[in-house]
């Protein structure tokens, strides 16, 4: 009953961008699985997987093939995008799943071909006999010819929109939607609002690096705590050089900038290097010259 319902499903063509997205998702998944697998061997001797890397990758791809293409007629990227493979060799216009022979040949072309390409150099690199050199040259010529055919197939895919890879074209498997795609109806009001907010966000991203946040913060603090509004105790501290006007602590290596207020050397130097137009947060005076306080005054205030 289930098979009859599956055969009655209509075929829905897939957009080119969706097929390319599925291929990129497949590559990202393979890289993620490989990185997670190699992280399990960080505590072992370095290079423990180097000699068997092509075989291990082929084994992991075999497991992925078993639970994706073989079981569900779709790769992981296709399943995410609601796509699956259809047997395009059948004469019926209804959906036909892949045959076992197509699935096995898909495994051989994708996993086996990749393993052979990665391993052939090691197989024939140390062979000096003439027969092995000829085999290596034949394999190199075949690899280049396959890449050229893949390029031609990709150009045809861009023109017609079917068979994104050379393997799909050879095996006669085609990407179709699992379910009919509904026509998306989006109101112009929603689209205009989204475009407005995206434009405003891009404007802020462009504008924020141009704003001197440090200077703006000091300017606001000078407005909130003007020198005339300080209490007598705070004015006394400022007058007797016992408080840094930036950090509020006892000034370390006290320096002045030409106004009555005192700063730690590192506080005033870092702020001045960050902003060459730095002004005193207490009185708004600009930095005329960075002068250290006299040693006798500092010691007098320390003992006082």
mmCIF file with all atom_site columns, C-alpha atoms in Angstrom, residues 140-156 166:
data_model
loop_
_atom_site.group_PDB
_atom_site.id
_atom_site.type_symbol
_atom_site.label_atom_id
_atom_site.label_alt_id
_atom_site.label_comp_id
_atom_site.label_asym_id
_atom_site.label_entity_id
_atom_site.label_seq_id
_atom_site.pdbx_PDB_ins_code
_atom_site.Cartn_x
_atom_site.Cartn_y
_atom_site.Cartn_z
_atom_site.occupancy
_atom_site.B_iso_or_equiv
_atom_site.pdbx_formal_charge
_atom_site.auth_seq_id
_atom_site.auth_comp_id
_atom_site.auth_asym_id
_atom_site.auth_atom_id
_atom_site.pdbx_PDB_model_num
ATOM 1  C CA . UNK A 1 140 ? 46.199 10.836 -14.487 1.00 0.00 ? 140 UNK A CA 1
ATOM 2  C CA . UNK A 1 141 ? 44.828 11.158 -18.009 1.00 0.00 ? 141 UNK A CA 1
ATOM 3  C CA . UNK A 1 142 ? 41.536 9.521  -16.965 1.00 0.00 ? 142 UNK A CA 1
ATOM 4  C CA . UNK A 1 143 ? 41.236 11.838 -13.940 1.00 0.00 ? 143 UNK A CA 1
ATOM 5  C CA . UNK A 1 144 ? 41.751 14.904 -16.112 1.00 0.00 ? 144 UNK A CA 1
ATOM 6  C CA . UNK A 1 145 ? 39.242 13.622 -18.673 1.00 0.00 ? 145 UNK A CA 1
ATOM 7  C CA . UNK A 1 146 ? 36.640 13.049 -15.948 1.00 0.00 ? 146 UNK A CA 1
ATOM 8  C CA . UNK A 1 147 ? 37.148 16.573 -14.637 1.00 0.00 ? 147 UNK A CA 1
ATOM 9  C CA . UNK A 1 148 ? 36.696 17.946 -18.147 1.00 0.00 ? 148 UNK A CA 1
ATOM 10 C CA . UNK A 1 149 ? 33.493 15.924 -18.549 1.00 0.00 ? 149 UNK A CA 1
ATOM 11 C CA . UNK A 1 150 ? 32.338 17.207 -15.162 1.00 0.00 ? 150 UNK A CA 1
ATOM 12 C CA . UNK A 1 151 ? 32.871 20.782 -16.339 1.00 0.00 ? 151 UNK A CA 1
ATOM 13 C CA . UNK A 1 152 ? 30.883 20.155 -19.520 1.00 0.00 ? 152 UNK A CA 1
ATOM 14 C CA . UNK A 1 153 ? 28.139 18.503 -17.479 1.00 0.00 ? 153 UNK A CA 1
ATOM 15 C CA . UNK A 1 154 ? 28.001 21.500 -15.140 1.00 0.00 ? 154 UNK A CA 1
ATOM 16 C CA . UNK A 1 155 ? 27.579 23.876 -18.066 1.00 0.00 ? 155 UNK A CA 1
ATOM 17 C CA . UNK A 1 156 ? 24.740 21.707 -19.396 1.00 0.00 ? 156 UNK A CA 1
ATOM 18 C CA . UNK A 1 166 ? 28.371 13.760 -13.822 1.00 0.00 ? 166 UNK A CA 1
#
